[in-house]
Coordinates of C-alpha atoms in Angstrom, one line a residue:
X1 CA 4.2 42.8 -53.5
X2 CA 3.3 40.4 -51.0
X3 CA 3.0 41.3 -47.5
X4 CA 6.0 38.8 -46.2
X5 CA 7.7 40.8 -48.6
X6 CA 6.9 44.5 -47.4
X7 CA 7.4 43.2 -43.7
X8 CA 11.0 42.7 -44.8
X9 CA 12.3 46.0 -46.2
X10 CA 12.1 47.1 -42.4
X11 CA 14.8 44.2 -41.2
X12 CA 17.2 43.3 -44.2
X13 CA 16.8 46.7 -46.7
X14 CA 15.7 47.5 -49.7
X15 CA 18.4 45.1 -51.9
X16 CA 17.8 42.3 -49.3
X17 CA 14.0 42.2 -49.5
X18 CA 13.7 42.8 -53.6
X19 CA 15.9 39.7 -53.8
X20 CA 13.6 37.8 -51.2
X21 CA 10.4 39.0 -53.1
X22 CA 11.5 37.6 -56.6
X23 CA 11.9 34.6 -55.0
X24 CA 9.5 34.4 -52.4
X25 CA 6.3 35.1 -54.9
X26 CA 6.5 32.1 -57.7
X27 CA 7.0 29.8 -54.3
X28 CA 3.9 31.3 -52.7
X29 CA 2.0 31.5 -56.3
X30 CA 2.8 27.8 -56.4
X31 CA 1.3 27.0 -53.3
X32 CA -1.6 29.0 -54.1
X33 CA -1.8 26.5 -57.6
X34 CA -1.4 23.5 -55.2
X35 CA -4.0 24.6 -52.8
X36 CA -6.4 25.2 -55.8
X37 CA -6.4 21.1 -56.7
X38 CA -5.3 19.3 -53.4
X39 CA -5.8 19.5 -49.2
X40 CA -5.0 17.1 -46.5
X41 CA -8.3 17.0 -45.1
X42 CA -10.8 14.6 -46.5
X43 CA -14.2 15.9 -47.8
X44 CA -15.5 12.6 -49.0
X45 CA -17.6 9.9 -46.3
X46 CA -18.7 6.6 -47.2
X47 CA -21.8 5.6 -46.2
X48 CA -22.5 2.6 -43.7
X49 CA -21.9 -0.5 -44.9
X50 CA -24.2 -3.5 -44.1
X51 CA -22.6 -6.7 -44.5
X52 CA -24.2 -10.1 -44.6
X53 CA -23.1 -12.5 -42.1
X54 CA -21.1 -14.6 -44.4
X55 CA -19.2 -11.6 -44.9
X56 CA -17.2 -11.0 -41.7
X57 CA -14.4 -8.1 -41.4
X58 CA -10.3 -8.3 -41.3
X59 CA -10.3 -11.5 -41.9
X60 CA -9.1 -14.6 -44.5
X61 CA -12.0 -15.3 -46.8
X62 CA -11.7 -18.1 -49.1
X63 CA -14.4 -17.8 -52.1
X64 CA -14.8 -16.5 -55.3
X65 CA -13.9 -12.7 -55.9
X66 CA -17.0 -11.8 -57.9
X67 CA -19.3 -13.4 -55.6
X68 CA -18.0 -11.4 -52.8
X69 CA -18.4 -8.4 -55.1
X70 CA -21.6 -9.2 -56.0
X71 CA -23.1 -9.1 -52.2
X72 CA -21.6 -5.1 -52.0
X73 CA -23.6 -2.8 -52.2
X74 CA -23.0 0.1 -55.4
X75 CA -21.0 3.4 -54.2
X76 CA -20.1 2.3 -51.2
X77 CA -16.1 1.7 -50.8
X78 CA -13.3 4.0 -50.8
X79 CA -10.8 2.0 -52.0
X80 CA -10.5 -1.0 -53.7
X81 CA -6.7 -3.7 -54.6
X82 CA -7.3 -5.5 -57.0
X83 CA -4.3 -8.1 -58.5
X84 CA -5.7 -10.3 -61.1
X85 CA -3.9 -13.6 -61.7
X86 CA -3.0 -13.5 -65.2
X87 CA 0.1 -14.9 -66.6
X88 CA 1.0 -12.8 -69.2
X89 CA 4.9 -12.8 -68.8
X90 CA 4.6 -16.8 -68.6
X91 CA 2.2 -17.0 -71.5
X92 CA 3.2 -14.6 -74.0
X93 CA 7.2 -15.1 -73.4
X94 CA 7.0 -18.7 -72.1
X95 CA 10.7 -18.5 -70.7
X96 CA 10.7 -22.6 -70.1
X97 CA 10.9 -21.8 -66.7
X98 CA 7.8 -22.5 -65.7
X99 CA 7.7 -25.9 -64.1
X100 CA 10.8 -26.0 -61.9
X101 CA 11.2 -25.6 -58.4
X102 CA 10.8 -22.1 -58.3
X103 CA 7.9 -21.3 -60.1
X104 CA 5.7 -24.1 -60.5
X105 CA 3.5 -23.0 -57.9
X106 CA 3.1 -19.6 -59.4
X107 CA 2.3 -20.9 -62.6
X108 CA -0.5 -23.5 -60.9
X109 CA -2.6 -20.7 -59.5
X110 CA -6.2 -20.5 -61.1
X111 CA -5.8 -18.0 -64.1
X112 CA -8.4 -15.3 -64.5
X113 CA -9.7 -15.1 -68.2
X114 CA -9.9 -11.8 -70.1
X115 CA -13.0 -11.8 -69.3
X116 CA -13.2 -12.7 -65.9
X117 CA -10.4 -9.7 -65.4
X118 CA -12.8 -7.7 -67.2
X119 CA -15.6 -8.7 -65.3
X120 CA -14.1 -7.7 -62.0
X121 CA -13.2 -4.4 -62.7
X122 CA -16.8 -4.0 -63.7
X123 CA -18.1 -5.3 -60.2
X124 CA -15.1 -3.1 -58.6
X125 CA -16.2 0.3 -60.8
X126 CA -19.8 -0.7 -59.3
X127 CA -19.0 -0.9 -55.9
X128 CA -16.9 2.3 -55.3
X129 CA -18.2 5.4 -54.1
X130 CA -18.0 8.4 -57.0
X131 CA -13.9 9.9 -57.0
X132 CA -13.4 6.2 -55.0
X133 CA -9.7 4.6 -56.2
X134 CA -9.1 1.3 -57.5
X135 CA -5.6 0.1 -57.4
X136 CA -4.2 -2.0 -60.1
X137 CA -1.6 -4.2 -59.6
X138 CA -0.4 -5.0 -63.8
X139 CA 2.9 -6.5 -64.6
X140 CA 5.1 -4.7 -67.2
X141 CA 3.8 -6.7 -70.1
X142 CA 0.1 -5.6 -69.1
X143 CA 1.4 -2.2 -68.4
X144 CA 2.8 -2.1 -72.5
X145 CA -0.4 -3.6 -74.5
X146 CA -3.5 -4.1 -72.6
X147 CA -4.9 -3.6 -69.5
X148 CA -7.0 0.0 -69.9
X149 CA -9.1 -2.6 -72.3
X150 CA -10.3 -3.9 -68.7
X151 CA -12.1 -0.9 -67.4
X152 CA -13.6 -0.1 -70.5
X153 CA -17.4 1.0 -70.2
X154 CA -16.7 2.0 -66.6
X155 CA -16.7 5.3 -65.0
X156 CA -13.1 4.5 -64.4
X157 CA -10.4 5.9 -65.6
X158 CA -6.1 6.4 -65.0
X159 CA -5.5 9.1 -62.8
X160 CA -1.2 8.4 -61.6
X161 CA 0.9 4.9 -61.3
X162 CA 3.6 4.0 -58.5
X163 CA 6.8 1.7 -59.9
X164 CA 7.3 -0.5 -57.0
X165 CA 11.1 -1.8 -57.3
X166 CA 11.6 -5.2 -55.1
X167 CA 14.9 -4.4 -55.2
X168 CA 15.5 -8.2 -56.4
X169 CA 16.2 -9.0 -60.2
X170 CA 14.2 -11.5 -61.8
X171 CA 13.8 -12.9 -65.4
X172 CA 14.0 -11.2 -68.6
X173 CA 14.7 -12.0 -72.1
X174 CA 16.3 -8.2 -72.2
X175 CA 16.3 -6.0 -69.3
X176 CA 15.6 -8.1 -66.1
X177 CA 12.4 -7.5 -64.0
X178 CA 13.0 -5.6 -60.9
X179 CA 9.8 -3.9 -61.0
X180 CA 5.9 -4.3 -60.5
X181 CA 3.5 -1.6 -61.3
X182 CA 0.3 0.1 -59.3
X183 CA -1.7 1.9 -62.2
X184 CA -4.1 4.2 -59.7
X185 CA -7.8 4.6 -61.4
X186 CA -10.3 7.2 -60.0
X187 CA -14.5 6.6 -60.3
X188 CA -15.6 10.3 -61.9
X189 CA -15.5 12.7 -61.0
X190 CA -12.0 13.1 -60.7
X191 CA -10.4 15.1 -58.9
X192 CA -7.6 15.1 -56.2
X193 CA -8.7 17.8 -53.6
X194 CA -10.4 16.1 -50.3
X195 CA -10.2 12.9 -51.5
X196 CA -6.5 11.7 -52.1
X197 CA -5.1 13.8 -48.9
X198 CA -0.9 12.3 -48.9
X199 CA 1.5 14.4 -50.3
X200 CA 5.2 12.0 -49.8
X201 CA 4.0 9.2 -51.8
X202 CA 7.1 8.4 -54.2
X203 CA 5.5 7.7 -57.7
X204 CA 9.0 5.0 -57.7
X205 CA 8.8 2.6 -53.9
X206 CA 11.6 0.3 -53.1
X207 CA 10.7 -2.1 -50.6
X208 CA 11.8 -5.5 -50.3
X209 CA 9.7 -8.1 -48.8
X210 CA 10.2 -9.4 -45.6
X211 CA 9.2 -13.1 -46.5
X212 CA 8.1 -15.4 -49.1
X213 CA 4.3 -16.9 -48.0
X214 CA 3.2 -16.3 -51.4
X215 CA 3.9 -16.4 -55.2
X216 CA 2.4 -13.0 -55.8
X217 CA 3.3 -11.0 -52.3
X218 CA 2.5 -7.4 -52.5
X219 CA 4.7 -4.2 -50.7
X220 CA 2.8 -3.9 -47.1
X221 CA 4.1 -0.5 -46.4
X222 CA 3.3 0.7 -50.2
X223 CA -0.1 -0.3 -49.7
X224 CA -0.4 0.9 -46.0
X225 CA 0.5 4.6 -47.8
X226 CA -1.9 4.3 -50.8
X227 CA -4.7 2.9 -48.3
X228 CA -4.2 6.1 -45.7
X229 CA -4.1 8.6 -48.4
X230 CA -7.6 7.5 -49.8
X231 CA -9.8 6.5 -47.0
X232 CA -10.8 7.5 -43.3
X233 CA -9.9 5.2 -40.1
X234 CA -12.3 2.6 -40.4
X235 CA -12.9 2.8 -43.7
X236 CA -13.9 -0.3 -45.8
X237 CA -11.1 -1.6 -47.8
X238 CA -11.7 -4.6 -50.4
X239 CA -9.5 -7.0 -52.4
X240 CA -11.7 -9.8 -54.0
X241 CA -8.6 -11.4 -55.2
X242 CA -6.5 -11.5 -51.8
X243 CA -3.4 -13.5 -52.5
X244 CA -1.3 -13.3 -49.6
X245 CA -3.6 -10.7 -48.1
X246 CA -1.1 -8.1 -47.6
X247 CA -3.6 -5.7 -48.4
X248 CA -5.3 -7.1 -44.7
X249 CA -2.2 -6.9 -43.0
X250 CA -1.6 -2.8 -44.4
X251 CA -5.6 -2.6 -43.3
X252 CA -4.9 -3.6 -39.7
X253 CA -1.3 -1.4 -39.7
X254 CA -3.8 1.6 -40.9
X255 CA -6.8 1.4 -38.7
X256 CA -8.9 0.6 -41.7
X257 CA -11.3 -2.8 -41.7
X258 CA -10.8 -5.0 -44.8
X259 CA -13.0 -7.0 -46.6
X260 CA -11.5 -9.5 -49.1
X261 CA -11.1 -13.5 -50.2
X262 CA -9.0 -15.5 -52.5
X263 CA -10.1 -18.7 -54.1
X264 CA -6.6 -20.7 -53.6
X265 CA -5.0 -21.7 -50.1
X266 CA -1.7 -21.1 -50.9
X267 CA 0.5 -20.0 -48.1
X268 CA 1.7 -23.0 -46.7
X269 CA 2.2 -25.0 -49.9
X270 CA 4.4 -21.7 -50.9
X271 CA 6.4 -21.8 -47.6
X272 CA 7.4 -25.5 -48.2
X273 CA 8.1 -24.8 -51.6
X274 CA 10.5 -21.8 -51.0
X275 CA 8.4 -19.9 -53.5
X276 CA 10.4 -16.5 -54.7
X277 CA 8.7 -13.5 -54.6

């Protein structure tokens, strides 16, 4: 019997404190499970970073993803967002959509290849530091056939996904899309304890955004939460395929410094446009 339990046959009786202790000890023993596989206090440190000049913090970079990559150094970031523009709802279930008002500009965004997708998470799987976390932004067709064929080779590997509902209803030949989808991959060794250190993270996040600068915006607050949970205040953050570099704007919310780049300069032709998110 536990000793919470003992200390309570001498205040509520006998009845009252058997009642408490049958339902006071698979509580604790759960607690004693958790603590056995997770703690709020990070035990992981990433080593100092030294970037070249052409690679200046918290900032808007525009160049190519894998060249920015390329200049990091291996096993050295904590946490890495990576959204790769693919157009796999467009291509594979060509809604004839895809040149009106609404969507043109989305569909005129350079397109990453296979390859060039695969390629990436190569570089990213490089560049982390061992139990560092890459987060995947897939849509749901990706999320159904074939995105783990991207990290194959790596020491990556899926440890937990978050459903983020934009809580606005788009297209759909069946069910409409409402959602987007974080697919969370861990560097080995994997584990949870003293790296990922949040415990209120909803694995389902509704958050609407605030405005429409970009084709592909991404939930600040959603990534503010996975960013906190993962790294230490001033922590390196990279995105080598920024978008609307909401992954900058969680980064300064955070205390974290952010390193990222897009190849397109999109914001103000989607603001003119009225492009929906």
């Amino acid at each position: 019997m536990c000793r919470v339990a003992r200390d309570l046959f001498s205040r509520v009786g006998m009845q009252g404190a058997e009642w408490m202790t049958r339902n006071l000890e698979p509580m604790m023993s759960f607690d004693r499970a958790t603590a056995g596989v997770f703690s709020g206090v990070r035990a992981v440190e990433c080593p100092p970073v030294q970037l070249p000049p052409d690679l200046p913090l918290n900032t808007r970079l525009k160049m190519d993803g894998l060249e920015l990559l390329g200049k990091l150094s291996g096993d050295s970031v904590a946490a890495v967002f990576f959204d790769p523009q693919f157009r796999g709802v467009y291509d594979k279930l060509k809604y004839g959509n895809e040149k009106t008002s609404r969507n043109h500009v989305r569909v005129e965004l350079p397109q990453m290849s296979e390859a060039a997708i695969t390629e990436f998470t190569k570089e990213i799987a490089r560049v982390l530091i061992p139990s560092g976390h890459l987060f995947l932004w897939v849509d749901k067709f990706h999320l159904c056939s074939d995105f783990r064929n991207w990290s194959e080779g790596t020491r990556l590997s899926v440890v937990d996904m978050v459903t983020w509902d934009k809580e606005i209803v788009g297209l759909g030949y069946r069910t409409r899309h409402r959602s987007e989808f974080c697919v969370v991959l861990q560097k080995e060794p994997r584990r949870a304890k003293g790296v990922w250190t949040a415990r209120n993270i909803p694995d389902v996040w509704a958050e609407r955004m605030r405005r429409k600068n970009h084709p592909h915006n991404k939930p600040v607050e959603l990534q503010g939460e996975l960013i906190e949970a993962v790294t230490a205040e001033n922590d390196l953050v990279v995105d080598p395929a920024a978008g609307s570099f909401s992954v900058l704007e969680a980064c300064l919310q955070r205390g974290r410094n952010f390193l990222g780049c897009d190849v397109a300069e999109l914001n103000v032709l989607a603001e003119r446009d009225g492009v929906m998110v």
